[in-house]
Coordinates of C-alpha atoms in Angstrom, one line a residue:
M1 CA -47.5 -57.9 135.3
P2 CA -48.3 -61.7 135.0
T3 CA -49.0 -63.2 131.5
M4 CA -52.3 -64.3 132.1
S5 CA -53.5 -60.8 133.4
R6 CA -51.9 -58.8 130.6
N7 CA -53.6 -61.2 127.9
Y8 CA -57.2 -60.9 129.7
L9 CA -56.6 -57.1 129.6
L10 CA -55.7 -57.1 126.2
F11 CA -58.9 -59.3 125.6
V12 CA -61.3 -56.8 127.3
L13 CA -59.6 -54.2 125.4
S14 CA -60.2 -55.8 121.9
L15 CA -64.0 -56.4 123.2
L16 CA -64.3 -52.8 124.0
L17 CA -62.9 -51.5 120.9
S18 CA -65.2 -53.9 118.9
G19 CA -68.1 -52.8 120.9
R20 CA -69.2 -56.0 121.8
I21 CA -69.2 -54.8 125.4
L22 CA -70.7 -51.9 125.2
A23 CA -73.9 -52.9 123.0
V24 CA -76.8 -51.0 124.4
E25 CA -79.5 -53.1 126.1
F26 CA -83.0 -52.5 127.1
A27 CA -85.3 -54.7 129.3
S28 CA -88.8 -54.1 130.7
E29 CA -89.0 -54.6 134.6
L30 CA -93.0 -54.5 134.6
E31 CA -92.9 -56.8 137.8
K32 CA -91.8 -53.6 139.7
V33 CA -94.5 -51.4 138.9
H34 CA -97.8 -51.2 140.5
D35 CA -100.9 -52.0 138.7
R36 CA -102.1 -48.5 137.0
V37 CA -103.0 -46.9 133.5
W38 CA -99.8 -45.0 133.0
L39 CA -96.9 -47.5 131.9
G40 CA -93.7 -45.7 132.7
E41 CA -91.3 -43.0 131.8
D42 CA -89.8 -45.5 129.4
Y43 CA -92.7 -45.5 127.2
W44 CA -95.4 -43.7 125.0
A45 CA -98.8 -45.5 124.7
N46 CA -101.4 -44.9 121.8
P47 CA -103.9 -44.3 123.2
M48 CA -103.0 -43.9 126.4
E49 CA -106.5 -44.7 128.1
D50 CA -106.7 -48.0 126.2
W51 CA -103.7 -49.5 127.6
M52 CA -102.7 -50.4 131.4
V53 CA -100.1 -52.3 133.5
R54 CA -101.9 -55.3 135.2
D55 CA -100.1 -58.1 137.1
G56 CA -96.7 -57.1 135.3
R57 CA -97.9 -57.3 132.0
M58 CA -98.8 -54.2 129.7
V59 CA -102.6 -55.2 128.5
C60 CA -104.4 -53.5 126.0
V61 CA -108.0 -53.0 127.2
R62 CA -110.1 -51.7 124.3
S63 CA -110.3 -53.1 120.8
G64 CA -109.0 -51.1 118.1
T65 CA -106.6 -50.6 115.1
N66 CA -103.1 -49.6 115.6
R67 CA -102.9 -49.9 119.5
N68 CA -98.8 -49.4 120.3
I69 CA -96.6 -48.7 122.9
H70 CA -93.3 -46.7 121.6
L71 CA -90.0 -47.0 123.4
L72 CA -89.0 -43.8 124.2
T73 CA -85.5 -44.1 125.9
Y74 CA -83.9 -46.4 123.4
G75 CA -84.2 -46.4 119.5
L76 CA -82.5 -47.5 116.4
G77 CA -79.6 -45.4 115.0
E78 CA -78.1 -44.8 111.4
K79 CA -75.3 -47.5 111.8
T80 CA -75.8 -50.5 109.6
A81 CA -75.6 -53.2 112.4
H82 CA -77.4 -55.9 113.9
F83 CA -80.4 -55.7 116.7
T84 CA -82.8 -58.1 118.2
T85 CA -86.0 -57.3 120.0
S86 CA -88.4 -59.9 121.7
V87 CA -91.7 -59.6 123.7
R88 CA -93.8 -62.3 125.4
L89 CA -97.4 -61.8 124.4
G90 CA -100.8 -63.5 124.4
L91 CA -104.4 -63.1 123.6
E92 CA -106.4 -61.3 126.4
K93 CA -109.2 -63.1 128.0
G94 CA -112.6 -62.8 125.9
S95 CA -110.8 -60.9 123.1
P96 CA -112.2 -61.8 119.8
K97 CA -109.7 -63.7 117.4
N98 CA -109.4 -61.2 114.7
G99 CA -106.1 -59.2 114.2
S100 CA -102.5 -59.1 115.3
A101 CA -100.0 -58.5 117.6
G102 CA -96.2 -57.9 117.4
F103 CA -93.5 -55.1 116.8
S104 CA -93.4 -51.9 114.4
I105 CA -89.7 -51.3 113.5
G106 CA -88.0 -47.9 112.3
I107 CA -90.7 -45.4 112.9
L108 CA -89.1 -42.1 112.3
D109 CA -90.6 -38.6 110.9
Q110 CA -88.3 -37.9 108.1
E111 CA -88.6 -33.9 108.1
T112 CA -87.5 -33.7 111.9
R113 CA -85.7 -36.4 112.8
D114 CA -87.1 -36.1 116.3
P115 CA -88.3 -39.2 117.8
R116 CA -91.3 -37.6 119.5
A117 CA -92.5 -36.5 116.2
S118 CA -93.1 -40.0 115.0
L119 CA -95.2 -41.0 118.2
L120 CA -98.6 -40.1 116.9
F121 CA -98.7 -40.8 113.1
G122 CA -95.1 -42.7 112.6
K123 CA -95.3 -45.9 110.6
G124 CA -92.6 -48.5 110.4
L125 CA -92.2 -52.0 109.1
V126 CA -94.8 -54.4 110.8
A127 CA -93.8 -58.0 111.9
G128 CA -95.4 -60.3 114.3
V129 CA -98.4 -63.1 114.4
K130 CA -101.8 -63.0 113.5
A131 CA -104.7 -64.1 115.9
N132 CA -105.0 -67.0 113.5
G133 CA -101.3 -68.1 114.4
K134 CA -99.6 -67.0 111.3
L135 CA -96.3 -65.1 111.5
F136 CA -95.9 -62.2 109.0
I137 CA -93.2 -59.7 108.0
G138 CA -94.6 -56.7 106.2
K139 CA -96.9 -58.2 103.6
K140 CA -95.2 -61.4 103.6
L141 CA -97.4 -64.3 105.4
A142 CA -96.3 -67.8 106.5
E143 CA -98.2 -70.7 105.4
D144 CA -98.5 -72.8 108.4
A145 CA -100.0 -71.5 111.4
L146 CA -99.2 -71.7 115.3
T147 CA -101.8 -73.8 116.9
S148 CA -102.2 -71.1 119.8
V149 CA -101.2 -67.4 120.4
E150 CA -102.3 -67.5 124.3
D151 CA -98.7 -67.3 125.6
L152 CA -95.5 -67.2 123.7
T153 CA -92.5 -65.3 122.7
L154 CA -91.7 -63.3 119.5
R155 CA -88.3 -62.3 118.6
F156 CA -87.4 -60.0 115.8
E157 CA -83.6 -60.3 114.3
A158 CA -82.4 -58.0 111.8
R159 CA -78.6 -58.9 110.4
P160 CA -76.8 -56.2 108.1
P161 CA -76.0 -57.4 105.0
K162 CA -72.6 -59.3 104.1
R163 CA -73.1 -58.4 100.3
G164 CA -75.3 -56.0 98.6
D165 CA -77.6 -53.8 100.6
N166 CA -80.2 -55.8 102.0
Y167 CA -80.7 -56.6 105.6
I168 CA -82.0 -60.4 106.6
L169 CA -85.0 -60.1 109.0
R170 CA -86.5 -63.2 111.0
I171 CA -89.5 -63.2 113.2
I172 CA -89.4 -66.4 115.4
A173 CA -92.2 -67.9 117.5
L174 CA -91.1 -69.4 120.7
E175 CA -92.7 -71.5 123.8
A176 CA -92.7 -68.7 126.2
A177 CA -92.1 -71.4 128.9
T178 CA -89.2 -73.3 127.5
D179 CA -87.9 -71.1 124.6
K180 CA -88.5 -74.0 122.3
E181 CA -88.8 -72.7 118.5
L182 CA -92.4 -73.1 117.1
S183 CA -92.1 -71.3 113.9
R184 CA -90.1 -68.8 111.9
L185 CA -90.4 -66.5 109.0
S186 CA -87.3 -64.8 107.2
S187 CA -87.5 -61.8 104.7
Q188 CA -85.3 -59.1 103.6
V189 CA -85.3 -55.3 103.3
A190 CA -83.3 -52.7 101.7
N191 CA -80.3 -51.1 103.7
G192 CA -81.0 -47.4 104.6
E193 CA -83.5 -45.8 106.2
T194 CA -86.1 -48.6 106.8
L195 CA -84.6 -49.7 110.0
V196 CA -83.8 -46.4 111.5
G197 CA -86.1 -44.7 114.6
N198 CA -88.5 -46.0 116.8
V199 CA -89.4 -49.6 118.1
A200 CA -93.0 -50.1 119.2
I201 CA -95.1 -53.2 120.2
G202 CA -98.7 -53.3 120.3
C203 CA -102.0 -54.8 118.6
N204 CA -103.5 -54.9 115.0
M205 CA -100.5 -52.5 113.6
D206 CA -101.1 -54.0 110.2
S207 CA -104.6 -53.3 109.9
G208 CA -105.9 -50.2 108.1
P209 CA -108.7 -47.7 109.5
K210 CA -111.3 -49.1 111.7
V211 CA -114.5 -49.5 109.5
K212 CA -117.8 -48.4 111.5
G213 CA -119.6 -51.3 112.4
G214 CA -116.4 -53.7 111.3
P215 CA -115.6 -56.5 113.3
K216 CA -113.9 -56.1 116.8
L217 CA -110.3 -56.4 117.0
A218 CA -107.9 -58.5 119.0
R219 CA -106.5 -57.2 122.4
F220 CA -103.2 -58.6 123.7
W221 CA -101.0 -58.4 126.7
F222 CA -97.4 -58.0 126.7
S223 CA -94.2 -58.6 128.9
D224 CA -90.6 -59.0 129.2
W225 CA -89.9 -56.4 126.1
K226 CA -86.2 -56.6 125.4
L227 CA -84.2 -54.5 122.8
S228 CA -80.4 -55.2 122.3
G229 CA -77.7 -54.9 119.5
D230 CA -75.2 -52.7 118.1
K231 CA -77.7 -50.7 116.3
V232 CA -79.5 -49.6 119.5
E233 CA -78.9 -46.2 120.9
A234 CA -79.9 -45.2 124.6
R235 CA -81.9 -41.4 124.7
P236 CA -82.4 -41.3 128.5
E237 CA -83.3 -37.5 127.9
L238 CA -86.6 -38.5 126.3
A239 CA -88.0 -40.3 129.4
F240 CA -91.4 -38.8 130.2
G241 CA -92.7 -38.8 133.7
P242 CA -93.4 -39.5 136.6
I243 CA -93.6 -35.7 137.1
L244 CA -94.8 -34.4 133.3
Y245 CA -94.4 -30.7 133.7
A246 CA -95.2 -27.8 136.2
M247 CA -96.6 -24.2 135.4
H248 CA -96.9 -21.4 137.7
T249 CA -98.1 -17.8 138.2
L250 CA -96.2 -15.3 140.6
S251 CA -98.4 -12.2 141.7
R252 CA -98.0 -9.9 144.5
G253 CA -95.6 -12.2 146.7
T254 CA -97.8 -15.4 146.3
L255 CA -96.7 -18.3 144.2
N256 CA -99.3 -20.6 142.7
L257 CA -97.6 -23.9 141.1
T258 CA -99.2 -26.8 139.8
A259 CA -97.7 -29.9 138.5
Q260 CA -99.3 -32.5 136.3
M261 CA -99.0 -36.3 137.1
P262 CA -99.9 -39.3 135.2
P263 CA -102.6 -41.7 136.2
L264 CA -100.9 -43.6 138.7
G265 CA -101.9 -46.7 140.9
E266 CA -103.8 -47.0 144.0
K267 CA -100.6 -47.9 145.9
E268 CA -98.4 -45.3 145.2
A269 CA -97.8 -42.2 146.8
K270 CA -100.5 -39.5 147.1
K271 CA -98.7 -36.5 147.4
L272 CA -95.7 -34.1 146.3
R273 CA -93.3 -32.0 147.9
L274 CA -92.0 -28.8 146.7
D275 CA -88.4 -27.7 147.6
A276 CA -86.7 -24.4 146.6
K277 CA -83.0 -23.4 146.6
D278 CA -81.7 -20.9 149.3
K279 CA -79.5 -18.2 148.9
R280 CA -76.3 -20.8 149.5
G281 CA -77.7 -22.9 147.0
N282 CA -79.2 -25.5 149.5
W283 CA -82.1 -27.1 148.7
R284 CA -85.1 -26.6 151.5
K285 CA -88.9 -28.2 151.6
I286 CA -91.1 -25.4 150.9
S287 CA -94.5 -27.5 151.3
E288 CA -96.3 -30.7 150.5
T289 CA -99.7 -31.1 148.8
P290 CA -102.0 -34.1 147.7
I291 CA -102.4 -35.3 144.2
D292 CA -106.0 -34.7 143.2
S293 CA -106.9 -38.3 142.1
L294 CA -109.5 -37.1 139.2
S295 CA -107.3 -34.4 137.5
R296 CA -103.7 -35.8 138.7
T297 CA -102.7 -32.5 139.4
A298 CA -101.0 -31.1 142.5
T299 CA -101.2 -27.5 143.2
F300 CA -98.9 -25.7 145.7
Q301 CA -99.8 -22.0 147.2
V302 CA -96.9 -20.3 148.8
R303 CA -97.4 -16.9 150.4
E304 CA -94.6 -14.1 151.2
W305 CA -92.4 -15.8 148.2
D306 CA -89.3 -13.7 147.6
H307 CA -90.3 -12.5 144.4
K308 CA -87.3 -10.6 143.9
R309 CA -84.9 -13.0 142.7
D310 CA -84.6 -16.0 140.4
I311 CA -85.5 -19.0 142.4
P312 CA -84.7 -22.7 141.3
Y313 CA -87.2 -25.4 142.4
R314 CA -88.0 -28.5 142.3
V315 CA -91.2 -31.1 142.4
V316 CA -90.6 -34.1 144.4
F317 CA -92.3 -37.6 144.1
E318 CA -91.6 -40.6 146.0
Q319 CA -91.6 -43.6 143.6
R320 CA -92.8 -46.9 144.9
S321 CA -91.7 -50.1 143.5
R322 CA -94.0 -52.9 143.7
K323 CA -91.4 -55.0 145.8
G324 CA -91.0 -52.0 148.2
A325 CA -88.0 -50.0 146.8
K326 CA -88.4 -45.9 147.2
K327 CA -86.7 -43.6 145.0
E328 CA -87.2 -39.7 144.9
K329 CA -88.1 -38.3 141.2
Y330 CA -87.8 -34.9 140.3
Y331 CA -89.0 -32.1 138.1
E332 CA -86.7 -28.9 138.1
G333 CA -87.4 -25.5 137.1
V334 CA -86.8 -21.9 138.0
I335 CA -89.4 -19.3 139.6
R336 CA -88.0 -15.9 137.7
K337 CA -88.4 -13.0 139.9
D338 CA -91.5 -10.5 139.3
P339 CA -90.8 -8.2 136.7
V340 CA -92.6 -5.4 138.4
N341 CA -89.2 -2.9 137.4
K342 CA -89.5 -3.6 133.7
R343 CA -90.7 -0.5 131.5
E344 CA -92.0 -3.2 129.2
I345 CA -92.9 -6.9 129.4
V346 CA -93.0 -9.4 126.7
V347 CA -96.1 -11.8 126.6
A348 CA -96.2 -14.9 124.3
G349 CA -99.9 -16.1 123.3
F350 CA -100.8 -19.7 122.4
T351 CA -104.0 -20.8 120.9
G352 CA -105.0 -23.8 118.7
N353 CA -102.3 -26.1 119.4
K354 CA -103.1 -29.5 117.5
D355 CA -101.4 -32.9 117.2
T356 CA -100.1 -32.3 113.9
A357 CA -97.5 -30.2 115.1
F358 CA -96.3 -32.3 118.1
P359 CA -94.2 -31.6 119.6
N360 CA -93.9 -28.3 118.3
S361 CA -90.2 -28.1 118.8
T362 CA -90.0 -25.1 116.5
L363 CA -92.4 -23.3 118.4
V364 CA -90.4 -23.9 121.5
K365 CA -87.1 -22.9 119.9
N366 CA -88.6 -19.4 118.7
V367 CA -90.3 -18.4 122.0
T368 CA -87.2 -19.2 124.2
I369 CA -85.5 -16.6 121.6
V370 CA -88.1 -14.1 122.7
N371 CA -87.8 -14.9 126.4
P372 CA -91.1 -13.9 127.4
D373 CA -92.2 -12.8 130.9
V374 CA -95.5 -14.2 130.6
L375 CA -97.1 -17.3 128.8
F376 CA -100.7 -16.4 127.9
F377 CA -102.7 -19.6 126.6
S378 CA -105.9 -18.0 125.2
G379 CA -107.8 -21.3 124.3
D380 CA -108.1 -24.3 122.1
Q381 CA -105.1 -26.1 123.8
I382 CA -106.6 -29.4 123.9
Y383 CA -108.1 -31.6 121.3
E384 CA -109.3 -34.8 122.8
D385 CA -109.1 -37.1 119.4
V386 CA -105.3 -36.6 119.4
G387 CA -103.8 -39.5 116.8
G388 CA -107.2 -40.2 115.3
Y389 CA -108.3 -42.4 118.2
G390 CA -111.6 -40.4 118.8
I391 CA -113.2 -39.1 121.7
H392 CA -114.7 -40.6 125.0
R393 CA -117.2 -38.6 126.6
N394 CA -118.6 -41.4 129.2
P395 CA -118.1 -42.5 131.6
V396 CA -116.3 -39.8 133.6
D397 CA -113.0 -41.3 134.7
L398 CA -112.5 -42.6 131.0
A399 CA -113.4 -39.1 129.6
V400 CA -111.0 -37.7 132.1
L401 CA -108.2 -40.1 130.8
N402 CA -109.2 -39.2 127.1
Y403 CA -108.5 -35.5 128.1
L404 CA -105.4 -35.9 130.0
R405 CA -104.0 -37.8 127.0

């Protein structure tokens, strides 16, 4: 082997061992997404109906406190290491200039340590820019103000301690078009739990509860969100969508299956396909059905279903990029055989499920142990004020989005 090649391989091996090549990176690709309410499978928006993708940006369309977007598929691990997150943002046209925008870092439910349990009520270290142009980290506020927050890039950096136990934190404002530094603010935070968990962006995350009759708060747009560093961990299993879930009944050989979709865009696919595996294990198309434009559901009815065996199924959605690319996305499950020959069937009953227990992982675990034949939902499954964001009763489409969320 030539000396140069051997040295190069040794160099690459050293980088791999040091983790420098394997650093996890996330970058939003909103320019590929059609205009719509649902932001995508990588994100969880609070509240969903107050956000939308518009012209490649995530836009807050209604004023309020703590409007935020959690990153589902990437987060901050326990490791003591560096990370950087950045986002391009600007004040929405016609928005009041009273509020803030930026990041919430290290959002973690200490009891369960499940990233999903932090989506509704979790709190993290806030850092960003006030609508008046002043940078902040927690309660620390810069003395000088930017001349404008109409279009800039915010970058948050966390460097692990070399001595002692404090992370060095920086929030930096850059001119969006040139990356020219406009301002920066530094702070410190104790090492440990503070920087572990979810990362979110949003508006007014440093604000307290909204006072009735109080001033309207700022609305911002966001794009080019990035997260990288040795502290970042990928969590692809937490992606949610585009097919959110499906439920079914099987009775007297007739299958009724309903799939729930998120609020998609006008230029996206309008129907779903149902596939099932035959006895040889091959996928076969069973049916197609349209997605209802209001409920965002799609219901399949299949008569003469083989109800004497367990049959794997998948619901198929053709995901269409704004740039023309197409990709099939799947939601898979099993239609269990009709338990007509059992002397006794097991029924699991559900009622009064509130957001305080979200995502109800203990309930799921215990029901799985019981392995019921029938799931019975007897009422009180939906509370529209999830997360404390209130209830919309009109207009109809907004009320439906509120209900779906």
